């Protein structure tokens, strides 16, 4: 990594990343204002502000600085706005979690607090390890089968040894290892589709039917996955992965038929799954007719909406709302807490930052030189966007509740870290290939050398 | 760390920080927008496909969420059920839903029974004469939710759904100015506050219920249940009491009581519908369907036995005489004579075992129970005899007895009872044919002229009605009076029930008389 790779040195990188520096600084200022607001209302409310309360902001600023310097030192060329959007969102998440008291422990530093800086640095580390095209290893050769087996194996192990809590399956504590599937399965499917793009795109002449033979491995994998996830009652994850898979198939082969048939299949499946899962039907009823059973099935959603209504346009002010009346406010319903305390305006800001993140990621994915990068990028964006959409849509009663956390903001270790890993890979893709820029000479595609890089990538992505 | 912040200054600082936060976020967004050129990824090749379409789609999707969210968060006032939910179940003190100046609840003369008032920034709901109206008006409390009309008519009291451009404009103004205190609409009840207060006073210290309604249009002028509670002061203890003295129970519309002799109105209707015109032998010794069971006797028998004399019995009497004297022996025989099927057909026709909805909105219904007539085994003749004199498996609510009286007074047609002045009168059902109703009217008048109710006969008003003394396993008999006045052209139907009040003629009938005379003073009876 120390050898010059491409025409960029540290000074160039420093200049190149100047906008990022300025924007990150403003992020810190904005989040700091939020913290000051919270400290003030705690103080006025009779609480005590000590050093531990100042820690979240300090850690946040420090981790952004470290992240930035790391990227400069590594002469990282990748996207800066994705990074800023994630930095702002995770800062917002820290604010919200601090406000909900997730960081409160007896005089020690809570793990929940450390997850944010750890995640941010991890994101940078993954970006650096996989940059200059090394991300291609992830979806090459026998690796994709490793991802497939790993994904299903993890689910099976969970099913055998996991604990049930609130309808989901968890490993030790409330860690949900199945979160990492959002990355591993995208890697597998992207690799598979990239490799078999031709045969997968060969739809029947005349009657446009998909190529069953080529699809067989993928369909089999998906069926096993569906079975395992339905048994685990993890409907949200299943929806996310299915949508990501169909999107990757569509982008990889250019066949809109995948979306068409996928849509039909999805509707049919949704009906079947609702019959199988007892809480599915209840959720749909709560969504369609919230006032039929306002104190029962619709209680959560209506309480969340009541909080938002309390907030109105500008919000009550950070620290002044009463999120204790919002159910599961720290995780699934964090968005309605934001709505209560920062109002519709605050919600709009959050959504705009999410859109910046997704939009830029889509741009990066569309410009990746290789099919692997394109598909992995598309898959990861789809996963993140679908999860965000289902969470926010669920809380606002736009769609039924699926019980998914909000990326980068909700309380939930595994989901948070998975989000950071996904963005890390996206950043690596945005760094492009180790080729000289076109103005020097025509670029030739260089394949990454398996071996050293592969080992390193396993060390980072299989964490 | 030692520092202190002037609490006086904090609100200002808070607003400044709040504004600052939004400004910084906005500035950050602008800077990101401007940095698009500077952060262009020049080292990447041209796009294989345009990312513009998916980006626009995503933006539209999330804009859709925001627009939908706004219909709850910003113009939630346009969702009446949502506002109602928040008033009932949301405990956030700052929620604007609690600051709505709900409409007042008025009696039919415009007297205020419930109103909202803002005291130090909090809106409170006040009930000037709480306990007397509690069971109709109900309460509205930020923690305990709402009941009665406060709950059912919540949407209207909150101002209703926006309807037309003007309402929406008002809503927009409220949103921008953060003034979320619209005035709701007033609700006018059919109740007569003065008569209601009188009735409540007459039941003071007793348990019972009183209902007065207009036979021709169903307007309920009085609906009282005692004991009552003060809706200005709702306490958790109120909800823990579910015993026989529970104050929350509306005895008039939900309380099921044995009707005793007042049930003979229904039996008389049954007999007359069947064309009964003969006489029945009523021996002093009583009547039973089988020697295994205790004899059903008339109360004259017991009075005589108490005083040590013997009573000769009524002998052969016709329906009118039996009705005036309230002969149990006669009516027990009558019920057995027509049998189970005819009996249940009659109770069915008179809407027993139902709920009658007085006022319904999407958010709930103000309804009354009518009664509970258990289906007995067809071979159970004694049970039928018991029910025929209003004992055993027959239970009714006071409100429904008033409705039956009003049907008799309205030539057989029961008009749906209503509590809201603006609700249109609507026919409910013919409880009996017109000719039967007219004959029963005459019989009811006879009860007061020469029968068990003669104690309340007054030259000022021709009252018609039936007394009732209902035995029950919990103590002294319940005292009933069911009737109407004036007899020839009924303007008010009445049902009075006093729990454990003893003889109907002794307790309930005088209360009914006092109330009807008061109604004359108030101009409700001309």
mmCIF file with all atom_site columns, N, CA, C and O in Angstrom, chain A residues 375-414:
data_model
loop_
_atom_site.group_PDB
_atom_site.id
_atom_site.type_symbol
_atom_site.label_atom_id
_atom_site.label_alt_id
_atom_site.label_comp_id
_atom_site.label_asym_id
_atom_site.label_entity_id
_atom_site.label_seq_id
_atom_site.pdbx_PDB_ins_code
_atom_site.Cartn_x
_atom_site.Cartn_y
_atom_site.Cartn_z
_atom_site.occupancy
_atom_site.B_iso_or_equiv
_atom_site.pdbx_formal_charge
_atom_site.auth_seq_id
_atom_site.auth_comp_id
_atom_site.auth_asym_id
_atom_site.auth_atom_id
_atom_site.pdbx_PDB_model_num
ATOM 1   N N  . UNK A 1 375 ? -22.653 -4.413 -9.926 1.00 0.00 ? 375 UNK A N  1
ATOM 2   C CA . UNK A 1 375 ? -23.720 -5.182 -9.286 1.00 0.00 ? 375 UNK A CA 1
ATOM 3   C C  . UNK A 1 375 ? -23.628 -5.146 -7.765 1.00 0.00 ? 375 UNK A C  1
ATOM 4   O O  . UNK A 1 375 ? -24.649 -5.032 -7.070 1.00 0.00 ? 375 UNK A O  1
ATOM 5   N N  . UNK A 1 376 ? -22.411 -5.253 -7.262 1.00 0.00 ? 376 UNK A N  1
ATOM 6   C CA . UNK A 1 376 ? -22.270 -5.170 -5.797 1.00 0.00 ? 376 UNK A CA 1
ATOM 7   C C  . UNK A 1 376 ? -22.772 -3.809 -5.333 1.00 0.00 ? 376 UNK A C  1
ATOM 8   O O  . UNK A 1 376 ? -23.523 -3.703 -4.356 1.00 0.00 ? 376 UNK A O  1
ATOM 9   N N  . UNK A 1 377 ? -22.371 -2.759 -6.052 1.00 0.00 ? 377 UNK A N  1
ATOM 10  C CA . UNK A 1 377 ? -22.823 -1.413 -5.683 1.00 0.00 ? 377 UNK A CA 1
ATOM 11  C C  . UNK A 1 377 ? -24.337 -1.308 -5.697 1.00 0.00 ? 377 UNK A C  1
ATOM 12  O O  . UNK A 1 377 ? -24.957 -0.879 -4.722 1.00 0.00 ? 377 UNK A O  1
ATOM 13  N N  . UNK A 1 378 ? -24.942 -1.749 -6.800 1.00 0.00 ? 378 UNK A N  1
ATOM 14  C CA . UNK A 1 378 ? -26.414 -1.686 -6.914 1.00 0.00 ? 378 UNK A CA 1
ATOM 15  C C  . UNK A 1 378 ? -27.064 -2.488 -5.800 1.00 0.00 ? 378 UNK A C  1
ATOM 16  O O  . UNK A 1 378 ? -28.030 -2.050 -5.162 1.00 0.00 ? 378 UNK A O  1
ATOM 17  N N  . UNK A 1 379 ? -26.520 -3.677 -5.561 1.00 0.00 ? 379 UNK A N  1
ATOM 18  C CA . UNK A 1 379 ? -27.111 -4.522 -4.524 1.00 0.00 ? 379 UNK A CA 1
ATOM 19  C C  . UNK A 1 379 ? -27.076 -3.852 -3.167 1.00 0.00 ? 379 UNK A C  1
ATOM 20  O O  . UNK A 1 379 ? -28.074 -3.836 -2.439 1.00 0.00 ? 379 UNK A O  1
ATOM 21  N N  . UNK A 1 380 ? -25.925 -3.280 -2.824 1.00 0.00 ? 380 UNK A N  1
ATOM 22  C CA . UNK A 1 380 ? -25.797 -2.658 -1.496 1.00 0.00 ? 380 UNK A CA 1
ATOM 23  C C  . UNK A 1 380 ? -26.713 -1.442 -1.370 1.00 0.00 ? 380 UNK A C  1
ATOM 24  O O  . UNK A 1 380 ? -27.352 -1.244 -0.334 1.00 0.00 ? 380 UNK A O  1
ATOM 25  N N  . UNK A 1 381 ? -26.775 -0.634 -2.431 1.00 0.00 ? 381 UNK A N  1
ATOM 26  C CA . UNK A 1 381 ? -27.678 0.532  -2.367 1.00 0.00 ? 381 UNK A CA 1
ATOM 27  C C  . UNK A 1 381 ? -29.110 0.057  -2.197 1.00 0.00 ? 381 UNK A C  1
ATOM 28  O O  . UNK A 1 381 ? -29.865 0.602  -1.385 1.00 0.00 ? 381 UNK A O  1
ATOM 29  N N  . UNK A 1 382 ? -29.487 -0.965 -2.955 1.00 0.00 ? 382 UNK A N  1
ATOM 30  C CA . UNK A 1 382 ? -30.856 -1.457 -2.858 1.00 0.00 ? 382 UNK A CA 1
ATOM 31  C C  . UNK A 1 382 ? -31.165 -1.925 -1.441 1.00 0.00 ? 382 UNK A C  1
ATOM 32  O O  . UNK A 1 382 ? -32.222 -1.631 -0.889 1.00 0.00 ? 382 UNK A O  1
ATOM 33  N N  . UNK A 1 383 ? -30.229 -2.654 -0.864 1.00 0.00 ? 383 UNK A N  1
ATOM 34  C CA . UNK A 1 383 ? -30.436 -3.141 0.504  1.00 0.00 ? 383 UNK A CA 1
ATOM 35  C C  . UNK A 1 383 ? -30.651 -1.969 1.462  1.00 0.00 ? 383 UNK A C  1
ATOM 36  O O  . UNK A 1 383 ? -31.624 -1.924 2.220  1.00 0.00 ? 383 UNK A O  1
ATOM 37  N N  . UNK A 1 384 ? -29.738 -1.000 1.406  1.00 0.00 ? 384 UNK A N  1
ATOM 38  C CA . UNK A 1 384 ? -29.839 0.136  2.340  1.00 0.00 ? 384 UNK A CA 1
ATOM 39  C C  . UNK A 1 384 ? -31.110 0.939  2.081  1.00 0.00 ? 384 UNK A C  1
ATOM 40  O O  . UNK A 1 384 ? -31.827 1.321  3.012  1.00 0.00 ? 384 UNK A O  1
ATOM 41  N N  . UNK A 1 385 ? -31.401 1.189  0.809  1.00 0.00 ? 385 UNK A N  1
ATOM 42  C CA . UNK A 1 385 ? -32.562 2.024  0.489  1.00 0.00 ? 385 UNK A CA 1
ATOM 43  C C  . UNK A 1 385 ? -33.855 1.323  0.870  1.00 0.00 ? 385 UNK A C  1
ATOM 44  O O  . UNK A 1 385 ? -34.773 1.940  1.414  1.00 0.00 ? 385 UNK A O  1
ATOM 45  N N  . UNK A 1 386 ? -33.919 0.011  0.592  1.00 0.00 ? 386 UNK A N  1
ATOM 46  C CA . UNK A 1 386 ? -35.143 -0.721 0.936  1.00 0.00 ? 386 UNK A CA 1
ATOM 47  C C  . UNK A 1 386 ? -35.350 -0.714 2.448  1.00 0.00 ? 386 UNK A C  1
ATOM 48  O O  . UNK A 1 386 ? -36.463 -0.498 2.942  1.00 0.00 ? 386 UNK A O  1
ATOM 49  N N  . UNK A 1 387 ? -34.278 -0.937 3.184  1.00 0.00 ? 387 UNK A N  1
ATOM 50  C CA . UNK A 1 387 ? -34.414 -0.955 4.641  1.00 0.00 ? 387 UNK A CA 1
ATOM 51  C C  . UNK A 1 387 ? -34.873 0.406  5.149  1.00 0.00 ? 387 UNK A C  1
ATOM 52  O O  . UNK A 1 387 ? -35.764 0.506  5.989  1.00 0.00 ? 387 UNK A O  1
ATOM 53  N N  . UNK A 1 388 ? -34.263 1.461  4.634  1.00 0.00 ? 388 UNK A N  1
ATOM 54  C CA . UNK A 1 388 ? -34.667 2.805  5.053  1.00 0.00 ? 388 UNK A CA 1
ATOM 55  C C  . UNK A 1 388 ? -36.116 3.064  4.712  1.00 0.00 ? 388 UNK A C  1
ATOM 56  O O  . UNK A 1 388 ? -36.894 3.563  5.537  1.00 0.00 ? 388 UNK A O  1
ATOM 57  N N  . UNK A 1 389 ? -36.482 2.670  3.505  1.00 0.00 ? 389 UNK A N  1
ATOM 58  C CA . UNK A 1 389 ? -37.861 2.905  3.064  1.00 0.00 ? 389 UNK A CA 1
ATOM 59  C C  . UNK A 1 389 ? -38.851 2.145  3.939  1.00 0.00 ? 389 UNK A C  1
ATOM 60  O O  . UNK A 1 389 ? -39.874 2.680  4.366  1.00 0.00 ? 389 UNK A O  1
ATOM 61  N N  . UNK A 1 390 ? -38.537 0.880  4.221  1.00 0.00 ? 390 UNK A N  1
ATOM 62  C CA . UNK A 1 390 ? -39.472 0.076  5.016  1.00 0.00 ? 390 UNK A CA 1
ATOM 63  C C  . UNK A 1 390 ? -39.568 0.603  6.439  1.00 0.00 ? 390 UNK A C  1
ATOM 64  O O  . UNK A 1 390 ? -40.636 0.617  7.043  1.00 0.00 ? 390 UNK A O  1
ATOM 65  N N  . UNK A 1 391 ? -38.442 1.062  6.987  1.00 0.00 ? 391 UNK A N  1
ATOM 66  C CA . UNK A 1 391 ? -38.505 1.582  8.358  1.00 0.00 ? 391 UNK A CA 1
ATOM 67  C C  . UNK A 1 391 ? -39.305 2.873  8.413  1.00 0.00 ? 391 UNK A C  1
ATOM 68  O O  . UNK A 1 391 ? -40.273 2.988  9.162  1.00 0.00 ? 391 UNK A O  1
ATOM 69  N N  . UNK A 1 392 ? -38.911 3.847  7.605  1.00 0.00 ? 392 UNK A N  1
ATOM 70  C CA . UNK A 1 392 ? -39.585 5.146  7.673  1.00 0.00 ? 392 UNK A CA 1
ATOM 71  C C  . UNK A 1 392 ? -41.020 5.023  7.200  1.00 0.00 ? 392 UNK A C  1
ATOM 72  O O  . UNK A 1 392 ? -41.945 5.560  7.816  1.00 0.00 ? 392 UNK A O  1
ATOM 73  N N  . UNK A 1 393 ? -41.212 4.256  6.125  1.00 0.00 ? 393 UNK A N  1
ATOM 74  C CA . UNK A 1 393 ? -42.576 4.055  5.648  1.00 0.00 ? 393 UNK A CA 1
ATOM 75  C C  . UNK A 1 393 ? -43.430 3.358  6.685  1.00 0.00 ? 393 UNK A C  1
ATOM 76  O O  . UNK A 1 393 ? -44.607 3.674  6.844  1.00 0.00 ? 393 UNK A O  1
ATOM 77  N N  . UNK A 1 394 ? -42.852 2.425  7.400  1.00 0.00 ? 394 UNK A N  1
ATOM 78  C CA . UNK A 1 394 ? -43.610 1.708  8.422  1.00 0.00 ? 394 UNK A CA 1
ATOM 79  C C  . UNK A 1 394 ? -44.013 2.612  9.565  1.00 0.00 ? 394 UNK A C  1
ATOM 80  O O  . UNK A 1 394 ? -45.153 2.579  10.029 1.00 0.00 ? 394 UNK A O  1
ATOM 81  N N  . UNK A 1 395 ? -43.073 3.440  10.010 1.00 0.00 ? 395 UNK A N  1
ATOM 82  C CA . UNK A 1 395 ? -43.354 4.302  11.151 1.00 0.00 ? 395 UNK A CA 1
ATOM 83  C C  . UNK A 1 395 ? -44.380 5.378  10.797 1.00 0.00 ? 395 UNK A C  1
ATOM 84  O O  . UNK A 1 395 ? -45.178 5.785  11.639 1.00 0.00 ? 395 UNK A O  1
ATOM 85  N N  . UNK A 1 396 ? -44.372 5.809  9.530  1.00 0.00 ? 396 UNK A N  1
ATOM 86  C CA . UNK A 1 396 ? -45.336 6.844  9.142  1.00 0.00 ? 396 UNK A CA 1
ATOM 87  C C  . UNK A 1 396 ? -46.635 6.238  8.621  1.00 0.00 ? 396 UNK A C  1
ATOM 88  O O  . UNK A 1 396 ? -47.489 6.956  8.128  1.00 0.00 ? 396 UNK A O  1
ATOM 89  N N  . UNK A 1 397 ? -46.743 4.898  8.714  1.00 0.00 ? 397 UNK A N  1
ATOM 90  C CA . UNK A 1 397 ? -47.937 4.188  8.249  1.00 0.00 ? 397 UNK A CA 1
ATOM 91  C C  . UNK A 1 397 ? -48.100 4.248  6.729  1.00 0.00 ? 397 UNK A C  1
ATOM 92  O O  . UNK A 1 397 ? -49.199 4.072  6.222  1.00 0.00 ? 397 UNK A O  1
ATOM 93  N N  . UNK A 1 398 ? -46.999 4.502  6.017  1.00 0.00 ? 398 UNK A N  1
ATOM 94  C CA . UNK A 1 398 ? -47.042 4.504  4.557  1.00 0.00 ? 398 UNK A CA 1
ATOM 95  C C  . UNK A 1 398 ? -47.139 3.065  4.061  1.00 0.00 ? 398 UNK A C  1
ATOM 96  O O  . UNK A 1 398 ? -47.830 2.781  3.096  1.00 0.00 ? 398 UNK A O  1
ATOM 97  N N  . UNK A 1 399 ? -46.400 2.174  4.706  1.00 0.00 ? 399 UNK A N  1
ATOM 98  C CA . UNK A 1 399 ? -46.443 0.740  4.401  1.00 0.00 ? 399 UNK A CA 1
ATOM 99  C C  . UNK A 1 399 ? -46.610 0.011  5.735  1.00 0.00 ? 399 UNK A C  1
ATOM 100 O O  . UNK A 1 399 ? -46.454 0.623  6.783  1.00 0.00 ? 399 UNK A O  1
ATOM 101 N N  . UNK A 1 400 ? -46.934 -1.285 5.715  1.00 0.00 ? 400 UNK A N  1
ATOM 102 C CA . UNK A 1 400 ? -47.059 -1.990 6.996  1.00 0.00 ? 400 UNK A CA 1
ATOM 103 C C  . UNK A 1 400 ? -45.720 -2.048 7.741  1.00 0.00 ? 400 UNK A C  1
ATOM 104 O O  . UNK A 1 400 ? -44.660 -1.962 7.117  1.00 0.00 ? 400 UNK A O  1
ATOM 105 N N  . UNK A 1 401 ? -45.805 -2.198 9.029  1.00 0.00 ? 401 UNK A N  1
ATOM 106 C CA . UNK A 1 401 ? -44.589 -2.284 9.837  1.00 0.00 ? 401 UNK A CA 1
ATOM 107 C C  . UNK A 1 401 ? -43.872 -3.603 9.576  1.00 0.00 ? 401 UNK A C  1
ATOM 108 O O  . UNK A 1 401 ? -44.502 -4.648 9.512  1.00 0.00 ? 401 UNK A O  1
ATOM 109 N N  . UNK A 1 402 ? -42.550 -3.532 9.421  1.00 0.00 ? 402 UNK A N  1
ATOM 110 C CA . UNK A 1 402 ? -41.793 -4.765 9.231  1.00 0.00 ? 402 UNK A CA 1
ATOM 111 C C  . UNK A 1 402 ? -40.803 -4.995 10.354 1.00 0.00 ? 402 UNK A C  1
ATOM 112 O O  . UNK A 1 402 ? -40.148 -6.022 10.391 1.00 0.00 ? 402 UNK A O  1
ATOM 113 N N  . UNK A 1 403 ? -40.667 -4.033 11.233 1.00 0.00 ? 403 UNK A N  1
ATOM 114 C CA . UNK A 1 403 ? -39.767 -4.229 12.371 1.00 0.00 ? 403 UNK A CA 1
ATOM 115 C C  . UNK A 1 403 ? -38.300 -4.163 12.007 1.00 0.00 ? 403 UNK A C  1
ATOM 116 O O  . UNK A 1 403 ? -37.488 -4.898 12.540 1.00 0.00 ? 403 UNK A O  1
ATOM 117 N N  . UNK A 1 404 ? -37.967 -3.277 11.071 1.00 0.00 ? 404 UNK A N  1
ATOM 118 C CA . UNK A 1 404 ? -36.564 -3.116 10.691 1.00 0.00 ? 404 UNK A CA 1
ATOM 119 C C  . UNK A 1 404 ? -35.996 -1.846 11.312 1.00 0.00 ? 404 UNK A C  1
ATOM 120 O O  . UNK A 1 404 ? -36.698 -0.854 11.434 1.00 0.00 ? 404 UNK A O  1
ATOM 121 N N  . UNK A 1 405 ? -34.718 -1.881 11.685 1.00 0.00 ? 405 UNK A N  1
ATOM 122 C CA . UNK A 1 405 ? -34.113 -0.662 12.217 1.00 0.00 ? 405 UNK A CA 1
ATOM 123 C C  . UNK A 1 405 ? -33.774 0.326  11.096 1.00 0.00 ? 405 UNK A C  1
ATOM 124 O O  . UNK A 1 405 ? -33.690 -0.052 9.923  1.00 0.00 ? 405 UNK A O  1
ATOM 125 N N  . UNK A 1 406 ? -33.585 1.573  11.473 1.00 0.00 ? 406 UNK A N  1
ATOM 126 C CA . UNK A 1 406 ? -33.221 2.605  10.504 1.00 0.00 ? 406 UNK A CA 1
ATOM 127 C C  . UNK A 1 406 ? -31.697 2.653  10.405 1.00 0.00 ? 406 UNK A C  1
ATOM 128 O O  . UNK A 1 406 ? -31.021 2.839  11.417 1.00 0.00 ? 406 UNK A O  1
ATOM 129 N N  . UNK A 1 407 ? -31.148 2.465  9.205  1.00 0.00 ? 407 UNK A N  1
ATOM 130 C CA . UNK A 1 407 ? -29.681 2.417  9.082  1.00 0.00 ? 407 UNK A CA 1
ATOM 131 C C  . UNK A 1 407 ? -29.013 3.667  9.661  1.00 0.00 ? 407 UNK A C  1
ATOM 132 O O  . UNK A 1 407 ? -29.509 4.779  9.471  1.00 0.00 ? 407 UNK A O  1
ATOM 133 N N  . UNK A 1 408 ? -27.925 3.455  10.378 1.00 0.00 ? 408 UNK A N  1
ATOM 134 C CA . UNK A 1 408 ? -27.061 4.518  10.943 1.00 0.00 ? 408 UNK A CA 1
ATOM 135 C C  . UNK A 1 408 ? -27.698 5.302  12.077 1.00 0.00 ? 408 UNK A C  1
ATOM 136 O O  . UNK A 1 408 ? -27.038 6.105  12.716 1.00 0.00 ? 408 UNK A O  1
ATOM 137 N N  . UNK A 1 409 ? -28.999 5.136  12.333 1.00 0.00 ? 409 UNK A N  1
ATOM 138 C CA . UNK A 1 409 ? -29.624 5.954  13.366 1.00 0.00 ? 409 UNK A CA 1
ATOM 139 C C  . UNK A 1 409 ? -30.198 5.096  14.483 1.00 0.00 ? 409 UNK A C  1
ATOM 140 O O  . UNK A 1 409 ? -30.069 5.412  15.652 1.00 0.00 ? 409 UNK A O  1
ATOM 141 N N  . UNK A 1 410 ? -30.820 3.977  14.108 1.00 0.00 ? 410 UNK A N  1
ATOM 142 C CA . UNK A 1 410 ? -31.438 3.138  15.125 1.00 0.00 ? 410 UNK A CA 1
ATOM 143 C C  . UNK A 1 410 ? -30.408 2.516  16.050 1.00 0.00 ? 410 UNK A C  1
ATOM 144 O O  . UNK A 1 410 ? -29.262 2.285  15.673 1.00 0.00 ? 410 UNK A O  1
ATOM 145 N N  . UNK A 1 411 ? -30.890 2.217  17.244 1.00 0.00 ? 411 UNK A N  1
ATOM 146 C CA . UNK A 1 411 ? -30.112 1.467  18.198 1.00 0.00 ? 411 UNK A CA 1
ATOM 147 C C  . UNK A 1 411 ? -30.075 0.030  17.716 1.00 0.00 ? 411 UNK A C  1
ATOM 148 O O  . UNK A 1 411 ? -31.093 -0.541 17.392 1.00 0.00 ? 411 UNK A O  1
ATOM 149 N N  . UNK A 1 412 ? -28.921 -0.558 17.632 1.00 0.00 ? 412 UNK A N  1
ATOM 150 C CA . UNK A 1 412 ? -28.865 -1.947 17.176 1.00 0.00 ? 412 UNK A CA 1
ATOM 151 C C  . UNK A 1 412 ? -27.501 -2.204 16.594 1.00 0.00 ? 412 UNK A C  1
ATOM 152 O O  . UNK A 1 412 ? -27.192 -1.770 15.495 1.00 0.00 ? 412 UNK A O  1
ATOM 153 N N  . UNK A 1 413 ? -26.660 -2.871 17.355 1.00 0.00 ? 413 UNK A N  1
ATOM 154 C CA . UNK A 1 413 ? -25.260 -3.021 16.995 1.00 0.00 ? 413 UNK A CA 1
ATOM 155 C C  . UNK A 1 413 ? -25.045 -3.649 15.634 1.00 0.00 ? 413 UNK A C  1
ATOM 156 O O  . UNK A 1 413 ? -24.381 -3.072 14.773 1.00 0.00 ? 413 UNK A O  1
ATOM 157 N N  . UNK A 1 414 ? -25.648 -4.808 15.419 1.00 0.00 ? 414 UNK A N  1
ATOM 158 C CA . UNK A 1 414 ? -25.338 -5.540 14.183 1.00 0.00 ? 414 UNK A CA 1
ATOM 159 C C  . UNK A 1 414 ? -25.773 -4.753 12.964 1.00 0.00 ? 414 UNK A C  1
ATOM 160 O O  . UNK A 1 414 ? -25.063 -4.686 11.970 1.00 0.00 ? 414 UNK A O  1
#
